Amino acid sequence: MLRTCLTAVRGPAVCVGRCFSSEVSGGDSTLPGFSSPPFSTEASLYVHWPYCLKRCSYCNFNKYIPRSDNQDVMLECLQRETETLLKLSQVSRITSVFFGGGTPSLARPSTIAAVLETVARHAGLSEEAEVTLEVNPTPIGSSKLEDFLHAGVNRFSIGVQSLRDDDLKVLGRDHNSQHALQTVAEARRLCPGRVSVDVMFGRPGQSVASWELELDELLSVCDDHVSLYQLTLERGTQLFRQVQKGQLSVPSDDITAVMYDSARRILQKRGYLQYEVSNFARNDAISQHNMSYWKASQYLGVGPGAHGRFVPRGEGDVCREARTQTLEPDVWLREVQQRSHGTRRRIPLTHLALLEEVLVMGLRLIDGITHQHWQLFSPRADLYQILSSSSEVQDLQQTGLLILDDRGLRCSWQGLALLDSMLPTLLLLLEAYITQGLQEQQARGPIGDQRHGGQRVSKPG
């Protein structure tokens, strides 16, 4: 896995509020402090394919080595859960679809096509909607790209990670640099301008000079989108144990900070504009799907371990819920067969928890959070009211790390690399403001429509 500020967005599990401290079924969205988010009939869709042929040495994602060929039952259950969640959310349009994993390029192209047909049957899916598939750059993955294109995929995200064969072996990847280059070339031929490449830095034995040389080499063959991820050591992984035993060493935090800064400058010189902490694009080739996460839009999560954020309007609710599907594929399959979905956890988001997500995700963007966007979620308390009088925020502004002005709230170039260190301060200020408002509201007693923490339910139109 990768550090908070440089993590791949795959139906993110944003755990910034106290709302995730317990498991609930349903919830009373009429309690003070629960918030109705902006009304929307749109959502994005994340579909998780949990299987890999092998586990990489650094990986602790929710992925499994298949014990048997269960593609038919996976297809059936992915379709059933997609249909169930679309009906529950009552969205009428899916704006983007992302097939992640795991290794979704191991799925049959017919499975991808069937899921997209289910979406089109129960909600609108325009021909222009972004449909991304993560691809492992092996000969098998590369050979299926054209079939995936015919199945409805129009964007590929390729996990290159490195162009150094020795490093790929250490990471436990099942491809080599030649496979990666061939896969990128084939993807670009099929989807020109719609191919993203993932590359990892902070790898064992890597130096700043070797990283700069490798990135420059990679950019000479890349398409219009690049994602940078910093390797971190996760307990329980093979790589963690190797480093703990002294068999391998990874660059220090100071060195990886230099690597990140250097990569940002190299990408900028090559025409890639940074639009998010770990994402860079030229020719406006930003990831529309991931933008929906960073903008705190609704998204449905289908498949084992997938996360979602949406309002279950099919149950008559108006409160957004954080949902997690059952992790273990065999258990998830059984649950979907029994009750048409594998939702294991559903937690109504309080007004505070929703605003925390807007803040944490929005500050990942170069453009940050505009006042207009914040007002969609917090019509009664703007960013100035919450933050401007804080001495901590004033210090961050004076040191050039944070900007709060007429446009909104955002990090500076230097501040974006230090976002993690600023978030605790900003979250505490937000919590204090919202908590004080709730206490004052409760002291005043019920005045007007306070069903949702003082925020009226938005009506369509």
mmCIF file with all atom_site columns, N, CA, C and O in Angstrom, residues 181-197:
data_model
loop_
_atom_site.group_PDB
_atom_site.id
_atom_site.type_symbol
_atom_site.label_atom_id
_atom_site.label_alt_id
_atom_site.label_comp_id
_atom_site.label_asym_id
_atom_site.label_entity_id
_atom_site.label_seq_id
_atom_site.pdbx_PDB_ins_code
_atom_site.Cartn_x
_atom_site.Cartn_y
_atom_site.Cartn_z
_atom_site.occupancy
_atom_site.B_iso_or_equiv
_atom_site.pdbx_formal_charge
_atom_site.auth_seq_id
_atom_site.auth_comp_id
_atom_site.auth_asym_id
_atom_site.auth_atom_id
_atom_site.pdbx_PDB_model_num
ATOM 1  N N  . LEU A 1 181 ? 6.424  -2.063 -21.460 1.00 0.00 ? 181 LEU A N  1
ATOM 2  C CA . LEU A 1 181 ? 6.515  -1.168 -22.608 1.00 0.00 ? 181 LEU A CA 1
ATOM 3  C C  . LEU A 1 181 ? 5.596  -1.624 -23.736 1.00 0.00 ? 181 LEU A C  1
ATOM 4  O O  . LEU A 1 181 ? 4.946  -0.800 -24.400 1.00 0.00 ? 181 LEU A O  1
ATOM 5  N N  . GLN A 1 182 ? 5.524  -2.930 -23.944 1.00 0.00 ? 182 GLN A N  1
ATOM 6  C CA . GLN A 1 182 ? 4.651  -3.465 -24.993 1.00 0.00 ? 182 GLN A CA 1
ATOM 7  C C  . GLN A 1 182 ? 3.175  -3.208 -24.668 1.00 0.00 ? 182 GLN A C  1
ATOM 8  O O  . GLN A 1 182 ? 2.377  -2.870 -25.554 1.00 0.00 ? 182 GLN A O  1
ATOM 9  N N  . THR A 1 183 ? 2.820  -3.365 -23.396 1.00 0.00 ? 183 THR A N  1
ATOM 10 C CA . THR A 1 183 ? 1.424  -3.151 -22.992 1.00 0.00 ? 183 THR A CA 1
ATOM 11 C C  . THR A 1 183 ? 1.038  -1.683 -23.137 1.00 0.00 ? 183 THR A C  1
ATOM 12 O O  . THR A 1 183 ? -0.059 -1.359 -23.619 1.00 0.00 ? 183 THR A O  1
ATOM 13 N N  . VAL A 1 184 ? 1.927  -0.778 -22.727 1.00 0.00 ? 184 VAL A N  1
ATOM 14 C CA . VAL A 1 184 ? 1.649  0.656  -22.873 1.00 0.00 ? 184 VAL A CA 1
ATOM 15 C C  . VAL A 1 184 ? 1.478  1.017  -24.346 1.00 0.00 ? 184 VAL A C  1
ATOM 16 O O  . VAL A 1 184 ? 0.548  1.749  -24.721 1.00 0.00 ? 184 VAL A O  1
ATOM 17 N N  . ALA A 1 185 ? 2.350  0.497  -25.193 1.00 0.00 ? 185 ALA A N  1
ATOM 18 C CA . ALA A 1 185 ? 2.259  0.794  -26.620 1.00 0.00 ? 185 ALA A CA 1
ATOM 19 C C  . ALA A 1 185 ? 0.945  0.290  -27.217 1.00 0.00 ? 185 ALA A C  1
ATOM 20 O O  . ALA A 1 185 ? 0.288  0.997  -28.003 1.00 0.00 ? 185 ALA A O  1
ATOM 21 N N  . GLU A 1 186 ? 0.542  -0.924 -26.853 1.00 0.00 ? 186 GLU A N  1
ATOM 22 C CA . GLU A 1 186 ? -0.705 -1.478 -27.375 1.00 0.00 ? 186 GLU A CA 1
ATOM 23 C C  . GLU A 1 186 ? -1.914 -0.694 -26.854 1.00 0.00 ? 186 GLU A C  1
ATOM 24 O O  . GLU A 1 186 ? -2.862 -0.422 -27.612 1.00 0.00 ? 186 GLU A O  1
ATOM 25 N N  . ALA A 1 187 ? -1.886 -0.319 -25.577 1.00 0.00 ? 187 ALA A N  1
ATOM 26 C CA . ALA A 1 187 ? -2.995 0.453  -25.010 1.00 0.00 ? 187 ALA A CA 1
ATOM 27 C C  . ALA A 1 187 ? -3.107 1.813  -25.690 1.00 0.00 ? 187 ALA A C  1
ATOM 28 O O  . ALA A 1 187 ? -4.214 2.287  -25.991 1.00 0.00 ? 187 ALA A O  1
ATOM 29 N N  . ARG A 1 188 ? -1.976 2.440  -25.969 1.00 0.00 ? 188 ARG A N  1
ATOM 30 C CA . ARG A 1 188 ? -1.990 3.743  -26.640 1.00 0.00 ? 188 ARG A CA 1
ATOM 31 C C  . ARG A 1 188 ? -2.513 3.618  -28.068 1.00 0.00 ? 188 ARG A C  1
ATOM 32 O O  . ARG A 1 188 ? -3.185 4.523  -28.574 1.00 0.00 ? 188 ARG A O  1
ATOM 33 N N  . ARG A 1 189 ? -2.218 2.515  -28.710 1.00 0.00 ? 189 ARG A N  1
ATOM 34 C CA . ARG A 1 189 ? -2.725 2.303  -30.063 1.00 0.00 ? 189 ARG A CA 1
ATOM 35 C C  . ARG A 1 189 ? -4.253 2.196  -30.056 1.00 0.00 ? 189 ARG A C  1
ATOM 36 O O  . ARG A 1 189 ? -4.932 2.737  -30.941 1.00 0.00 ? 189 ARG A O  1
ATOM 37 N N  . LEU A 1 190 ? -4.773 1.521  -29.047 1.00 0.00 ? 190 LEU A N  1
ATOM 38 C CA . LEU A 1 190 ? -6.214 1.292  -28.973 1.00 0.00 ? 190 LEU A CA 1
ATOM 39 C C  . LEU A 1 190 ? -6.973 2.483  -28.395 1.00 0.00 ? 190 LEU A C  1
ATOM 40 O O  . LEU A 1 190 ? -8.095 2.771  -28.815 1.00 0.00 ? 190 LEU A O  1
ATOM 41 N N  . CYS A 1 191 ? -6.396 3.151  -27.397 1.00 0.00 ? 191 CYS A N  1
ATOM 42 C CA . CYS A 1 191 ? -7.061 4.259  -26.707 1.00 0.00 ? 191 CYS A CA 1
ATOM 43 C C  . CYS A 1 191 ? -6.139 5.479  -26.643 1.00 0.00 ? 191 CYS A C  1
ATOM 44 O O  . CYS A 1 191 ? -5.712 5.876  -25.549 1.00 0.00 ? 191 CYS A O  1
ATOM 45 N N  . PRO A 1 192 ? -5.796 6.069  -27.739 1.00 0.00 ? 192 PRO A N  1
ATOM 46 C CA . PRO A 1 192 ? -4.878 7.216  -27.702 1.00 0.00 ? 192 PRO A CA 1
ATOM 47 C C  . PRO A 1 192 ? -5.426 8.349  -26.839 1.00 0.00 ? 192 PRO A C  1
ATOM 48 O O  . PRO A 1 192 ? -6.587 8.728  -26.958 1.00 0.00 ? 192 PRO A O  1
ATOM 49 N N  . GLY A 1 193 ? -4.579 8.827  -25.925 1.00 0.00 ? 193 GLY A N  1
ATOM 50 C CA . GLY A 1 193 ? -4.987 9.910  -25.034 1.00 0.00 ? 193 GLY A CA 1
ATOM 51 C C  . GLY A 1 193 ? -5.747 9.457  -23.810 1.00 0.00 ? 193 GLY A C  1
ATOM 52 O O  . GLY A 1 193 ? -6.097 10.279 -22.961 1.00 0.00 ? 193 GLY A O  1
ATOM 53 N N  . ARG A 1 194 ? -5.982 8.152  -23.675 1.00 0.00 ? 194 ARG A N  1
ATOM 54 C CA . ARG A 1 194 ? -6.779 7.657  -22.551 1.00 0.00 ? 194 ARG A CA 1
ATOM 55 C C  . ARG A 1 194 ? -6.088 6.476  -21.877 1.00 0.00 ? 194 ARG A C  1
ATOM 56 O O  . ARG A 1 194 ? -6.720 5.487  -21.522 1.00 0.00 ? 194 ARG A O  1
ATOM 57 N N  . VAL A 1 195 ? -4.786 6.608  -21.705 1.00 0.00 ? 195 VAL A N  1
ATOM 58 C CA . VAL A 1 195 ? -4.002 5.577  -21.033 1.00 0.00 ? 195 VAL A CA 1
ATOM 59 C C  . VAL A 1 195 ? -3.249 6.218  -19.875 1.00 0.00 ? 195 VAL A C  1
ATOM 60 O O  . VAL A 1 195 ? -2.557 7.223  -20.043 1.00 0.00 ? 195 VAL A O  1
ATOM 61 N N  . SER A 1 196 ? -3.410 5.644  -18.698 1.00 0.00 ? 196 SER A N  1
ATOM 62 C CA . SER A 1 196 ? -2.693 6.106  -17.506 1.00 0.00 ? 196 SER A CA 1
ATOM 63 C C  . SER A 1 196 ? -1.645 5.076  -17.111 1.00 0.00 ? 196 SER A C  1
ATOM 64 O O  . SER A 1 196 ? -1.841 3.875  -17.291 1.00 0.00 ? 196 SER A O  1
ATOM 65 N N  . VAL A 1 197 ? -0.535 5.570  -16.594 1.00 0.00 ? 197 VAL A N  1
ATOM 66 C CA . VAL A 1 197 ? 0.549  4.694  -16.163 1.00 0.00 ? 197 VAL A CA 1
ATOM 67 C C  . VAL A 1 197 ? 0.830  4.948  -14.688 1.00 0.00 ? 197 VAL A C  1
ATOM 68 O O  . VAL A 1 197 ? 0.967  6.100  -14.259 1.00 0.00 ? 197 VAL A O  1
#
